[in-house]
Short mmCIF file of C-alpha atoms and ligand atoms in Angstrom, two decimals:
data_model
loop_
_atom_site.label_atom_id
_atom_site.label_comp_id
_atom_site.label_asym_id
_atom_site.label_seq_id
_atom_site.Cartn_x
_atom_site.Cartn_y
_atom_site.Cartn_z
CA MET A 1 25.18 -105.60 157.53
CA SER A 2 22.78 -102.76 158.04
CA THR A 3 21.21 -100.10 155.85
CA ILE A 4 20.18 -96.57 156.59
CA PHE A 5 16.59 -98.03 156.21
CA ASP A 6 16.83 -100.60 158.98
CA PRO A 7 15.35 -99.96 162.58
CA ILE A 8 17.65 -99.39 165.52
CA ARG A 9 17.20 -98.76 169.25
CA ILE A 10 19.24 -95.93 170.64
CA GLY A 11 19.04 -95.95 174.44
CA ARG A 12 15.36 -95.97 175.37
CA ILE A 13 14.41 -94.72 171.92
CA ASP A 14 13.19 -97.01 169.13
CA LEU A 15 13.82 -95.85 165.52
CA ALA A 16 12.29 -96.98 162.37
CA THR A 17 15.33 -96.03 160.24
CA ARG A 18 18.79 -94.61 160.65
CA ILE A 19 17.70 -91.40 159.00
CA CYS A 20 17.73 -88.25 161.34
CA MET A 21 17.03 -84.50 160.81
CA ALA A 22 19.70 -82.45 162.15
CA PRO A 23 19.04 -79.41 164.42
CA LEU A 24 18.38 -76.39 162.23
CA THR A 25 17.95 -72.81 163.47
CA ARG A 26 14.93 -71.30 161.71
CA ASN A 27 14.05 -68.16 163.79
CA ARG A 28 10.24 -68.60 163.36
CA ALA A 29 9.23 -68.74 167.09
CA SER A 30 6.61 -66.37 168.56
CA PRO A 31 7.25 -63.63 170.92
CA GLY A 32 8.03 -65.09 174.27
CA GLN A 33 10.40 -67.60 172.56
CA LEU A 34 7.33 -69.78 171.96
CA PRO A 35 6.77 -72.71 169.67
CA ASN A 36 3.74 -72.04 167.35
CA ASP A 37 1.54 -73.80 164.87
CA LEU A 38 3.76 -72.95 161.79
CA MET A 39 6.61 -74.77 163.70
CA ARG A 40 4.26 -77.56 164.39
CA GLN A 41 3.39 -77.97 160.69
CA TYR A 42 7.06 -78.03 159.66
CA TYR A 43 7.97 -80.56 162.07
CA GLN A 44 4.90 -82.75 161.24
CA GLN A 45 5.67 -82.60 157.50
CA ARG A 46 9.09 -84.48 158.36
CA ALA A 47 7.95 -86.72 161.21
CA ASN A 48 6.68 -89.94 159.23
CA PRO A 49 9.52 -92.29 159.33
CA ALA A 50 8.40 -93.89 156.21
CA THR A 51 8.80 -90.71 154.19
CA GLY A 52 10.66 -88.32 156.41
CA ALA A 53 13.08 -88.71 159.45
CA ALA A 54 13.12 -91.52 161.93
CA LEU A 55 14.28 -89.12 164.48
CA ILE A 56 13.83 -85.28 164.51
CA ILE A 57 16.29 -83.13 166.41
CA THR A 58 14.73 -79.82 166.97
CA GLU A 59 16.45 -76.51 166.35
CA ALA A 60 18.54 -75.26 169.31
CA SER A 61 16.27 -74.09 172.25
CA GLN A 62 17.31 -71.91 174.97
CA ILE A 63 17.64 -73.27 178.39
CA CYS A 64 17.22 -69.87 180.19
CA PRO A 65 16.62 -66.38 178.98
CA GLU A 66 20.33 -65.64 178.97
CA ALA A 67 20.89 -68.55 176.58
CA GLN A 68 19.33 -66.82 173.68
CA GLY A 69 21.68 -65.52 170.78
CA TYR A 70 19.48 -64.85 167.89
CA LEU A 71 16.02 -63.26 167.28
CA ASP A 72 12.98 -65.63 167.53
CA THR A 73 14.61 -68.91 168.43
CA PRO A 74 12.44 -70.94 170.87
CA GLY A 75 12.93 -71.49 174.63
CA MET A 76 12.43 -74.44 176.92
CA PHE A 77 12.40 -72.97 180.33
CA ASN A 78 8.65 -72.06 181.17
CA ALA A 79 5.24 -73.51 181.26
CA GLU A 80 4.01 -71.75 178.11
CA GLN A 81 6.89 -73.01 176.04
CA VAL A 82 6.23 -76.46 177.38
CA ALA A 83 2.65 -76.25 176.25
CA GLY A 84 3.72 -75.10 172.82
CA TRP A 85 6.24 -77.77 172.45
CA ARG A 86 3.80 -80.34 173.65
CA ARG A 87 1.55 -79.65 170.71
CA ILE A 88 4.64 -80.33 168.40
CA THR A 89 5.62 -83.64 169.96
CA GLU A 90 2.03 -84.81 170.01
CA ALA A 91 1.94 -84.22 166.14
CA VAL A 92 5.27 -85.75 165.38
CA HIS A 93 4.20 -88.85 167.61
CA ALA A 94 0.90 -89.10 165.75
CA GLU A 95 2.87 -89.60 162.52
CA GLY A 96 4.92 -92.25 164.26
CA GLY A 97 8.07 -90.28 164.42
CA ARG A 98 10.43 -89.59 167.28
CA ILE A 99 11.68 -86.27 168.55
CA VAL A 100 14.37 -84.93 170.73
CA ILE A 101 14.95 -81.26 171.71
CA GLN A 102 18.43 -79.75 171.31
CA LEU A 103 19.28 -77.67 174.27
CA TRP A 104 21.58 -74.82 174.07
CA HIS A 105 23.07 -71.84 175.73
CA VAL A 106 25.06 -69.49 173.33
CA GLY A 107 27.25 -67.93 175.80
CA ARG A 108 29.05 -65.15 174.00
CA ILE A 109 27.39 -65.63 170.67
CA SER A 110 24.66 -63.03 171.55
CA HIS A 111 23.70 -59.27 171.63
CA VAL A 112 22.77 -57.13 174.49
CA SER A 113 19.38 -56.60 172.80
CA LEU A 114 18.54 -60.29 173.25
CA GLN A 115 19.64 -60.35 176.95
CA PRO A 116 17.45 -59.84 179.98
CA ASN A 117 17.87 -56.21 181.02
CA GLY A 118 20.28 -55.43 178.20
CA GLN A 119 22.90 -57.02 180.16
CA ALA A 120 26.31 -58.49 178.59
CA PRO A 121 26.17 -62.05 177.42
CA VAL A 122 27.98 -64.47 179.55
CA SER A 123 30.89 -66.86 178.55
CA SER A 124 34.17 -68.60 179.81
CA THR A 125 35.89 -65.48 178.83
CA ALA A 126 35.52 -61.71 178.53
CA VAL A 127 36.93 -61.71 174.99
CA ALA A 128 34.24 -60.96 172.36
CA ALA A 129 33.93 -63.38 169.44
CA LYS A 130 34.27 -61.83 165.96
CA GLY A 131 31.07 -62.43 164.14
CA LYS A 132 27.52 -61.35 163.64
CA THR A 133 24.19 -62.45 165.08
CA TYR A 134 20.73 -61.69 163.81
CA ILE A 135 18.54 -59.36 165.95
CA ALA A 136 15.61 -57.12 165.48
CA GLY A 137 16.38 -55.09 162.48
CA GLY A 138 19.11 -57.16 160.98
CA PHE A 139 22.60 -58.43 161.49
CA ALA A 140 24.60 -57.10 164.22
CA ASP A 141 28.19 -57.70 165.74
CA VAL A 142 28.03 -59.95 168.78
CA SER A 143 28.32 -58.10 172.02
CA ALA A 144 31.50 -58.32 174.37
CA PRO A 145 30.76 -60.94 177.10
CA ARG A 146 31.22 -61.17 180.83
CA ALA A 147 33.21 -63.95 182.12
CA LEU A 148 31.14 -66.14 184.40
CA ARG A 149 32.24 -66.36 187.92
CA SER A 150 32.95 -70.07 189.14
CA ASP A 151 30.17 -69.78 191.63
CA GLU A 152 27.73 -69.17 188.76
CA LEU A 153 28.51 -72.33 187.01
CA PRO A 154 26.26 -74.71 189.34
CA GLY A 155 23.32 -72.38 188.42
CA ILE A 156 24.01 -72.93 184.71
CA VAL A 157 24.25 -76.63 185.11
CA ALA A 158 20.88 -76.65 187.04
CA GLN A 159 19.16 -74.55 184.32
CA TYR A 160 20.24 -77.39 181.98
CA ARG A 161 18.80 -80.23 184.29
CA GLN A 162 15.68 -78.14 184.63
CA SER A 163 15.29 -77.61 180.90
CA ALA A 164 15.81 -81.28 180.19
CA LEU A 165 13.01 -82.08 182.71
CA LEU A 166 10.51 -79.59 181.17
CA ALA A 167 11.37 -81.35 177.66
CA ILE A 168 10.23 -84.54 179.19
CA GLU A 169 7.01 -82.98 180.41
CA ALA A 170 6.54 -81.59 176.89
CA GLY A 171 6.63 -85.03 175.62
CA PHE A 172 10.01 -85.28 174.05
CA ASP A 173 11.58 -88.68 173.73
CA GLY A 174 14.85 -87.08 175.02
CA VAL A 175 17.20 -84.42 174.51
CA GLU A 176 20.51 -83.55 172.63
CA VAL A 177 22.80 -81.31 174.57
CA HIS A 178 24.32 -78.68 172.00
CA ALA A 179 28.12 -78.79 172.93
CA ALA A 180 29.16 -77.84 169.23
CA ASN A 181 29.58 -74.86 167.04
CA GLY A 182 31.19 -72.22 169.13
CA TYR A 183 28.47 -71.98 171.75
CA LEU A 184 28.87 -71.80 175.57
CA ILE A 185 30.05 -75.43 176.35
CA GLU A 186 32.54 -75.25 173.40
CA GLN A 187 33.64 -71.76 174.73
CA PHE A 188 34.75 -73.71 177.76
CA LEU A 189 36.22 -76.86 175.94
CA ARG A 190 38.66 -75.21 173.71
CA ASP A 191 41.93 -73.50 174.91
CA SER A 192 41.60 -71.06 171.96
CA ILE A 193 38.75 -69.43 173.87
CA ASN A 194 38.91 -70.42 177.46
CA ASP A 195 41.36 -68.19 179.34
CA ARG A 196 40.14 -68.98 182.94
CA THR A 197 42.48 -69.61 185.82
CA ASP A 198 39.86 -71.54 188.05
CA GLY A 199 38.77 -75.05 187.96
CA TYR A 200 36.90 -74.62 184.81
CA GLY A 201 40.01 -73.52 182.76
CA GLY A 202 43.62 -74.68 181.97
CA SER A 203 44.00 -78.43 182.00
CA ILE A 204 41.77 -80.67 179.69
CA PRO A 205 40.09 -82.17 182.74
CA ASN A 206 39.17 -78.53 183.82
CA ARG A 207 38.05 -77.50 180.22
CA THR A 208 35.79 -80.47 180.00
CA ARG A 209 34.37 -79.97 183.49
CA LEU A 210 31.35 -77.79 182.55
CA LEU A 211 30.26 -80.45 179.79
CA ARG A 212 30.71 -83.26 182.26
CA GLU A 213 28.63 -81.66 184.93
CA VAL A 214 25.97 -80.71 182.27
CA MET A 215 25.70 -84.09 180.95
CA SER A 216 25.69 -85.76 184.39
CA ALA A 217 22.91 -83.44 185.44
CA VAL A 218 20.89 -84.06 182.47
CA ALA A 219 21.49 -87.95 182.50
CA ASP A 220 20.66 -87.99 186.23
CA ALA A 221 17.32 -85.99 185.63
CA ILE A 222 15.93 -87.83 182.55
CA GLY A 223 18.13 -90.87 182.13
CA GLY A 224 21.34 -91.36 180.10
CA ASP A 225 19.32 -93.62 177.69
CA ARG A 226 17.38 -90.44 176.61
CA THR A 227 20.26 -88.07 176.45
CA GLY A 228 22.39 -87.24 173.36
CA LEU A 229 25.26 -85.03 172.87
CA ARG A 230 26.39 -82.96 169.80
CA LEU A 231 30.11 -82.13 169.38
CA SER A 232 32.24 -80.44 166.55
CA PRO A 233 35.96 -81.19 167.33
CA VAL A 234 37.36 -79.13 164.49
CA THR A 235 34.56 -76.61 163.44
CA PRO A 236 35.67 -72.97 163.14
CA ALA A 237 32.00 -71.83 163.54
CA ASN A 238 31.33 -68.74 165.54
CA ASP A 239 34.90 -67.75 165.73
CA ALA A 240 35.85 -71.12 167.68
CA GLY A 241 39.56 -71.15 167.03
CA PRO A 242 41.21 -74.50 166.80
CA ASP A 243 42.03 -76.14 170.13
CA SER A 244 45.80 -77.00 170.53
CA ASP A 245 45.03 -80.65 170.81
CA PRO A 246 41.39 -81.43 169.67
CA GLN A 247 42.19 -85.18 169.40
CA ALA A 248 43.21 -85.21 173.19
CA LEU A 249 40.52 -82.69 174.35
CA TYR A 250 37.62 -84.44 172.55
CA GLY A 251 38.86 -87.89 173.34
CA HIS A 252 39.06 -86.95 177.16
CA ALA A 253 35.50 -85.31 176.97
CA VAL A 254 33.95 -88.51 175.56
CA ALA A 255 35.71 -90.96 177.72
CA GLU A 256 34.89 -89.30 180.84
CA LEU A 257 31.16 -89.54 179.87
CA ALA A 258 31.20 -93.26 179.64
CA PRO A 259 29.50 -93.95 183.07
CA LEU A 260 26.34 -91.98 181.76
CA LYS A 261 25.67 -94.36 179.04
CA LEU A 262 24.36 -91.88 176.80
CA ALA A 263 22.09 -92.74 173.90
CA PHE A 264 23.89 -91.17 171.16
CA LEU A 265 26.72 -88.91 170.17
CA HIS A 266 26.16 -86.71 167.33
CA VAL A 267 29.41 -85.53 165.52
CA VAL A 268 29.88 -82.63 163.07
CA GLU A 269 32.65 -83.78 160.68
CA GLY A 270 34.76 -80.92 159.80
CA ALA A 271 33.55 -77.26 159.35
CA THR A 272 29.79 -77.13 160.01
CA GLY A 273 27.81 -76.43 156.85
CA GLY A 274 31.27 -76.40 155.20
CA PRO A 275 34.30 -78.33 154.10
CA ARG A 276 34.40 -81.84 155.81
CA ASP A 277 38.33 -81.83 155.65
CA ILE A 278 39.12 -78.59 157.12
CA ALA A 279 41.38 -80.16 159.63
CA PRO A 280 42.62 -83.60 160.49
CA PHE A 281 40.70 -85.49 163.03
CA ASP A 282 40.52 -89.23 163.75
CA TYR A 283 36.64 -89.68 164.27
CA ALA A 284 36.97 -93.58 164.53
CA ALA A 285 39.26 -92.95 167.54
CA LEU A 286 36.79 -90.74 169.16
CA ARG A 287 34.04 -93.41 168.59
CA ALA A 288 36.13 -96.09 170.11
CA ARG A 289 35.68 -94.19 173.49
CA PHE A 290 31.99 -94.09 173.12
CA THR A 291 29.40 -97.14 173.68
CA GLY A 292 26.22 -95.58 172.41
CA ALA A 293 24.84 -94.91 168.94
CA TRP A 294 27.14 -93.02 166.54
CA MET A 295 25.50 -90.37 164.50
CA VAL A 296 27.43 -88.50 161.90
CA ASN A 297 26.56 -85.24 160.04
CA ASN A 298 27.68 -82.51 157.59
CA GLY A 299 27.15 -82.65 153.86
CA TYR A 300 26.21 -86.40 153.52
CA THR A 301 25.01 -87.34 150.19
CA ARG A 302 22.95 -90.44 149.65
CA GLN A 303 25.79 -92.57 148.73
CA MET A 304 27.89 -91.26 151.62
CA ALA A 305 25.18 -92.10 154.15
CA LEU A 306 24.81 -95.74 152.56
CA ASP A 307 28.30 -96.28 152.76
CA ALA A 308 28.70 -94.86 156.41
CA VAL A 309 26.04 -97.25 157.59
CA ALA A 310 26.89 -100.27 155.48
CA SER A 311 30.42 -100.14 156.40
CA GLY A 312 29.60 -99.87 160.25
CA ARG A 313 31.45 -96.38 160.46
CA ALA A 314 28.14 -94.87 161.77
CA ASP A 315 24.94 -96.10 163.22
CA LEU A 316 22.78 -93.06 162.19
CA VAL A 317 23.23 -90.12 159.58
CA ALA A 318 21.70 -86.58 160.24
CA PHE A 319 20.80 -84.46 157.32
CA GLY A 320 20.37 -80.65 157.75
CA LYS A 321 19.83 -78.56 154.88
CA PRO A 322 18.43 -81.61 152.69
CA PHE A 323 15.60 -81.92 155.17
CA ILE A 324 14.73 -78.25 154.99
CA ALA A 325 14.14 -78.52 151.16
CA ASN A 326 12.70 -82.10 151.19
CA PRO A 327 10.16 -82.98 153.68
CA ASP A 328 10.09 -86.47 152.19
CA LEU A 329 13.77 -86.86 152.28
CA GLY A 330 13.36 -90.26 153.71
CA ARG A 331 11.39 -91.44 150.72
CA ARG A 332 13.68 -89.72 148.21
CA LEU A 333 16.73 -91.61 149.89
CA ARG A 334 14.70 -94.80 149.62
CA GLU A 335 13.77 -94.38 145.95
CA ASP A 336 16.98 -92.53 145.02
CA ALA A 337 14.89 -89.72 143.66
CA PRO A 338 16.37 -86.20 143.05
CA TRP A 339 16.41 -83.59 145.85
CA ASN A 340 14.72 -80.12 145.77
CA ALA A 341 17.15 -77.24 145.84
CA LEU A 342 17.44 -75.20 149.03
CA ASP A 343 16.51 -71.52 148.95
CA THR A 344 18.97 -69.89 151.21
CA LYS A 345 17.21 -66.59 151.42
CA THR A 346 14.39 -67.97 153.42
CA LEU A 347 16.58 -69.94 155.92
CA TYR A 348 16.24 -67.68 158.85
CA GLY A 349 12.93 -65.86 159.96
CA GLY A 350 9.79 -65.14 157.90
CA GLY A 351 6.87 -67.34 157.53
CA ALA A 352 5.74 -70.41 155.46
CA ALA A 353 7.86 -69.45 152.38
CA GLY A 354 10.90 -71.70 152.26
CA TYR A 355 9.55 -73.24 155.49
CA THR A 356 6.44 -75.52 155.11
CA ASP A 357 6.04 -74.92 151.29
CA TYR A 358 8.66 -77.31 149.77
CA PRO A 359 6.91 -79.81 147.49
CA VAL A 360 6.94 -83.66 148.04
CA LEU A 361 6.98 -86.28 145.39
CA ASP A 362 3.80 -87.00 143.47
C1 8OZ B 1 22.88 -71.02 161.92
C2 8OZ B 1 22.39 -69.92 162.37
C3 8OZ B 1 22.15 -69.76 163.80
C4 8OZ B 1 22.51 -70.73 164.65
C5 8OZ B 1 24.59 -73.78 165.09
C6 8OZ B 1 22.45 -73.21 166.29
O1 8OZ B 1 25.36 -73.44 164.40
C7 8OZ B 1 23.26 -72.86 165.35
C8 8OZ B 1 22.97 -71.97 164.25
C9 8OZ B 1 23.16 -72.17 162.99
O2 8OZ B 1 24.54 -74.80 165.85
#
């Protein structure tokens, strides 16, 4: 029987415990979508596996300029960004921690003011999402997207591949592809959003095509044993309506990735950051189709995490908001110490307040 405090090897990555820091958008990058010293301090504070996380998954980071959907999120597509991230991976490694970067393309969850030349965001569809994003000056409705042509998709796949290669150059232990929470890949997966009539729409194998091509390209570039994937089969986040058959869709998606021997699959159970029981879904059946490490997330308490790993239901547990408010969450889990409360006003944007100034024990 394992505990959340036991080591594990996932793919090529050795972890000191099963405690992971979930990806968390904090909107504190510098102009140029650049990682900076404040971000370095934030990750470093959480990087020692004895007190923090064994594995940090960074905040979602753009694979290309068109992939941005919110103000001041970091990028991973040019040399300056690589140099900035390198300082962060070095700081995390100096603490004995491991760090993978979450790579995303937001698709239609964006705003023309964040897009190159003020152009429309791209998606599987030309139908706008209902929802807001955060831009210069405050919240704004997301913009109407342009549906990608089929001949543009190989270029998007190539951008994921290139971004993953840059991540390795920046010293990351691997990458997590963000295919959750209503962003581009999920905009292709779900039949509630994908209204295409080409080879990327319609049947389940067509809707999972972009995911399959992205994961194959990334795994081919850096190794499946350094590649993870995040899915959220039933989340309603970012106006992602429920798929007509999520069990079949996500089951197929995971089964066809088997040849890639991915390091881990990170599943958001229920509504991201909300109710875990929003819709029925058999996560154990999904796991049965996967051979790598199984990472669970969403609203885990200490007891839930202990039970999930002790029972064998999960290999790893990712904590999100608790890691914002508790840089030493690993120690607090070990000692069963109370957790600091989260200040929700300082989640997105701003400086050190609510970012690097949460207190540790003693
Ligand atoms: C909260 C605010 C902005 C983005 C996600 C990357 O839901 C996000 C995100 C969360 O995956």
